[in-house]
CSV table of N, CA and C in Angstrom, one decimal:
chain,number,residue,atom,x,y,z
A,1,UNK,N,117.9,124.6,103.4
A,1,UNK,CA,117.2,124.3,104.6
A,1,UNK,C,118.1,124.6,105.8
A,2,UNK,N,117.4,125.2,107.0
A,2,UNK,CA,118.3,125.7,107.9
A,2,UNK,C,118.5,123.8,109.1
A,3,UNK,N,119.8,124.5,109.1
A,3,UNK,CA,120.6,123.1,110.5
A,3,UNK,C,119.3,122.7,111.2
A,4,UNK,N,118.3,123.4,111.9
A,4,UNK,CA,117.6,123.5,113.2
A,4,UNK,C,116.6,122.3,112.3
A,5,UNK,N,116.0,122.9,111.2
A,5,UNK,CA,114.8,121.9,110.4
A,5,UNK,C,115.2,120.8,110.0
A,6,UNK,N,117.0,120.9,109.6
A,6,UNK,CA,117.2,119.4,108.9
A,6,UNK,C,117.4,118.3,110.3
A,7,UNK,N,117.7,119.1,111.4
A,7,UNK,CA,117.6,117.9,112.3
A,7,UNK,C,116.7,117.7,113.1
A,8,UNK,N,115.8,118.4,113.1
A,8,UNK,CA,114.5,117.7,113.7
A,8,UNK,C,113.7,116.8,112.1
A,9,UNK,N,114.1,117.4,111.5
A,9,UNK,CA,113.7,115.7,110.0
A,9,UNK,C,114.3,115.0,110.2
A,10,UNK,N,115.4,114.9,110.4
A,10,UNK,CA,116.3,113.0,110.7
A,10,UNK,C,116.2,112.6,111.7
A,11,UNK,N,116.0,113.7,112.8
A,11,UNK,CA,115.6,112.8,114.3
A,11,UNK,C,113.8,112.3,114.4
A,12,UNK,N,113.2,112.5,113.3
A,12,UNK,CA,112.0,112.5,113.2
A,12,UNK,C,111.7,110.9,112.5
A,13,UNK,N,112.6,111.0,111.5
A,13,UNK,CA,113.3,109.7,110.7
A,13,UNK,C,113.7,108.9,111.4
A,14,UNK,N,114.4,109.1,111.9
A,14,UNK,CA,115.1,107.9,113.3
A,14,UNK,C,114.2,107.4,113.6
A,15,UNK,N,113.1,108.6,114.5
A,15,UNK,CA,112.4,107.9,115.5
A,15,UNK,C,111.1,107.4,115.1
A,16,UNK,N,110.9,107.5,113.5
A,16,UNK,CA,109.9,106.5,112.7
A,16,UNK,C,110.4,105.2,112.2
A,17,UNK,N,111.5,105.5,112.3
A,17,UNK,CA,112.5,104.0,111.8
A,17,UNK,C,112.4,102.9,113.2
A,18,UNK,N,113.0,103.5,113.9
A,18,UNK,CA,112.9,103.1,115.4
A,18,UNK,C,111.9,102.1,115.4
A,19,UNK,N,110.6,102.9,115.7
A,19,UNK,CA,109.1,102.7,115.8
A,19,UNK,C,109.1,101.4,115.3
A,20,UNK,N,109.1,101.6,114.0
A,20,UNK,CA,108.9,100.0,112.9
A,20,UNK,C,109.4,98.8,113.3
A,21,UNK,N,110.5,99.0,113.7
A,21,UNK,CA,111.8,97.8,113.7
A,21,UNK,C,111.0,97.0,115.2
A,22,UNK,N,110.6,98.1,115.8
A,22,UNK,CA,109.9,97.6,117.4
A,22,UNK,C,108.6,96.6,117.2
A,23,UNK,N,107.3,97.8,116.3
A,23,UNK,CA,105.9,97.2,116.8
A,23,UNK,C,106.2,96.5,115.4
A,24,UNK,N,106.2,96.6,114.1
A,24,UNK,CA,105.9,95.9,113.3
A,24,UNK,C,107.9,95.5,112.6
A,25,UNK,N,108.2,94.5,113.1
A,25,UNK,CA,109.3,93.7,112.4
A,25,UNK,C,109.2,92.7,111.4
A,26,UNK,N,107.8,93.0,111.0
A,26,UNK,CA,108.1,91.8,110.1
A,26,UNK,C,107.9,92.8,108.4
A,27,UNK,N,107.1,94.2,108.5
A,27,UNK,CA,108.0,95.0,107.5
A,27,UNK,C,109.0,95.1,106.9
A,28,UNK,N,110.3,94.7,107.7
A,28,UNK,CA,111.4,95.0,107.2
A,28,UNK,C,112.1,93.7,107.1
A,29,UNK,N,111.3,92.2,107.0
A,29,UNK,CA,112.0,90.8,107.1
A,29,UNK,C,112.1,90.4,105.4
A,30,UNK,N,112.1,91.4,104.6
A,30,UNK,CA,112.4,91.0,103.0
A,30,UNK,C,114.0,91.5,103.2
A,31,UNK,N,114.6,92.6,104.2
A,31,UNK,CA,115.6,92.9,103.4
A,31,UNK,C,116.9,91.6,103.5
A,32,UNK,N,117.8,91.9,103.2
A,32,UNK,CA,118.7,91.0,102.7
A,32,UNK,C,117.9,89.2,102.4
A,33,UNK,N,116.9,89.1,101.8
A,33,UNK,CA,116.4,87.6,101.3
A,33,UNK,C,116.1,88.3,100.0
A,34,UNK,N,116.3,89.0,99.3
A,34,UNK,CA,115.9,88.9,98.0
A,34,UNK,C,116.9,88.4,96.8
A,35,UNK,N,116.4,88.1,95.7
A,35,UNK,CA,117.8,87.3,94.5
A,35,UNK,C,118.7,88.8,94.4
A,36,UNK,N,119.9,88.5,94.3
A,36,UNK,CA,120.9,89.3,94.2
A,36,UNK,C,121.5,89.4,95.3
A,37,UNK,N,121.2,89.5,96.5
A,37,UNK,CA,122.2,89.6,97.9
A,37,UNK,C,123.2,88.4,97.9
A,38,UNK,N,124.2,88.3,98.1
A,38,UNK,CA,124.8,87.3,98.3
A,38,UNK,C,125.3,86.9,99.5
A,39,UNK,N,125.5,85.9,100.0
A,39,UNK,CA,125.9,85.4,101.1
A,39,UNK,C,127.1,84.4,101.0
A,40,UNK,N,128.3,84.1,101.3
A,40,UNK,CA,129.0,83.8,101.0
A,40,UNK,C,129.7,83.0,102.7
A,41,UNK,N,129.6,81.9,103.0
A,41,UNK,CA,129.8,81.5,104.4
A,41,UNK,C,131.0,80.2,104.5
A,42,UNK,N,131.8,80.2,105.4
A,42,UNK,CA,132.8,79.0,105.1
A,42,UNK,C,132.7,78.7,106.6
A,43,UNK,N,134.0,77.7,107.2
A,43,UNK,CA,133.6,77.2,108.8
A,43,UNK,C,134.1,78.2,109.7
A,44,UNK,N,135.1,79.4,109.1
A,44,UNK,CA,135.0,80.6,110.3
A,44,UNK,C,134.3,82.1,109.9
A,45,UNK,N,134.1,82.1,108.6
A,45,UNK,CA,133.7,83.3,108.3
A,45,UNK,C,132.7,83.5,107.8
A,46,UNK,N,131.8,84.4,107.5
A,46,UNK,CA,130.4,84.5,106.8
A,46,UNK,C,130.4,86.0,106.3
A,47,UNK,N,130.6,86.4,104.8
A,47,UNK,CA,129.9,87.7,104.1
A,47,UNK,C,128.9,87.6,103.7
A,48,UNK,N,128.5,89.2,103.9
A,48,UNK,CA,127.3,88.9,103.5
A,48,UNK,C,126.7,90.4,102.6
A,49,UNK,N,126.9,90.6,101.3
A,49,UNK,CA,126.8,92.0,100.8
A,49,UNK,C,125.1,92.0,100.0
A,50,UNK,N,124.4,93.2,100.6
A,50,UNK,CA,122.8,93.1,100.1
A,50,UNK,C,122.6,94.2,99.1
A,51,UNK,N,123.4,93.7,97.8
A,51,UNK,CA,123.1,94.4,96.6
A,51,UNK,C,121.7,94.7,96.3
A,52,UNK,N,120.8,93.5,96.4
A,52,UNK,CA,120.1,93.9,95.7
A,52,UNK,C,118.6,95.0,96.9
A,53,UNK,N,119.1,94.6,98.0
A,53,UNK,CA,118.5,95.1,99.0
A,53,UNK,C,118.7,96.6,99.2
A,54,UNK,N,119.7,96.7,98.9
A,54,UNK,CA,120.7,98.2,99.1
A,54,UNK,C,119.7,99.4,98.0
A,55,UNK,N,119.8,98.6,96.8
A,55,UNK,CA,119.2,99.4,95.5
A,55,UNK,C,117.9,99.4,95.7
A,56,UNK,N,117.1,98.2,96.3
A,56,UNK,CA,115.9,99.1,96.9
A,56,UNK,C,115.6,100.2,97.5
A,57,UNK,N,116.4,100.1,98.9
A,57,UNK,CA,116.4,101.6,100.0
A,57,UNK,C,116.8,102.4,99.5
A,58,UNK,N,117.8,102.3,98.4
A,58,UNK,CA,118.2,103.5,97.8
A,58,UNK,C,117.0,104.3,97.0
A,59,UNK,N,116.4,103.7,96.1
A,59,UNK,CA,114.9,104.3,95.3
A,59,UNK,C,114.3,104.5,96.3
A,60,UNK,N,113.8,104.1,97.0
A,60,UNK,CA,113.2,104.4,98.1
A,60,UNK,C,113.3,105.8,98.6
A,61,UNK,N,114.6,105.8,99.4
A,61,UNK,CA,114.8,106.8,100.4
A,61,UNK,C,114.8,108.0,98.9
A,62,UNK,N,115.5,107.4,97.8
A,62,UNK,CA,115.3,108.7,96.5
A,62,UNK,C,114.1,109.2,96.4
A,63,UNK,N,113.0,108.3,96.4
A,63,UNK,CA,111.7,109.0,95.6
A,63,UNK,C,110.9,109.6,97.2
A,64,UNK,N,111.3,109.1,98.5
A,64,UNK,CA,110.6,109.8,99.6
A,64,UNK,C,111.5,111.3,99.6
A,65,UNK,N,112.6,111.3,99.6
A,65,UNK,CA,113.5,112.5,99.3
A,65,UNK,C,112.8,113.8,98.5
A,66,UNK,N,112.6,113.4,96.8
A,66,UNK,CA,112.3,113.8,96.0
A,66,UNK,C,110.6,114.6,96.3
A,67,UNK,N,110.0,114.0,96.9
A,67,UNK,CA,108.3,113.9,97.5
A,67,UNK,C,108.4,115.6,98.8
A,68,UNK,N,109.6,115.2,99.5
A,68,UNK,CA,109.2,115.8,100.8
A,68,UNK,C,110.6,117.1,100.5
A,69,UNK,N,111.7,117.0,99.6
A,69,UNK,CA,112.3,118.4,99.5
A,69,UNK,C,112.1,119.2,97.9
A,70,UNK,N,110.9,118.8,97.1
A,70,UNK,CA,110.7,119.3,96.2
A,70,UNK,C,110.5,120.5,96.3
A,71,UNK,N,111.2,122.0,95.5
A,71,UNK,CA,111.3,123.1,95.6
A,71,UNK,C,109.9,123.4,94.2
């Protein structure tokens, strides 16, 4: 894929990503609340690692990947 196409696809991405987070936020209010994220919080600190959230986006962004650079 030439430079010029792959960045009008991720700036295209961005600015669908964008879009969502704006008019519809409540799409994206599952991620880190699902079983497997952990949260881990004490009186000065708070981690927070979204395992199981992560492996979603990941199949995700794999199978939209898979969909839109199939040769």
């Amino acid at each position: 894929m030439e430079p010029s196409k792959a960045l009008i696809v991720i700036g295209s991405a961005i600015l669908v990503i964008g879009l969502v987070l704006h008019y519809v936020p409540w799409l994206v209010n599952w991620f880190g609340k699902l079983p497997g994220d952990i949260k881990i919080q004490s009186k000065s600190s708070f981690v927070f690692i979204p395992i199981t959230s992560m492996i979603v986006v990941s199949v995700l962004i794999t199978l939209l990947a898979n969909l839109f650079f199939r040769k």
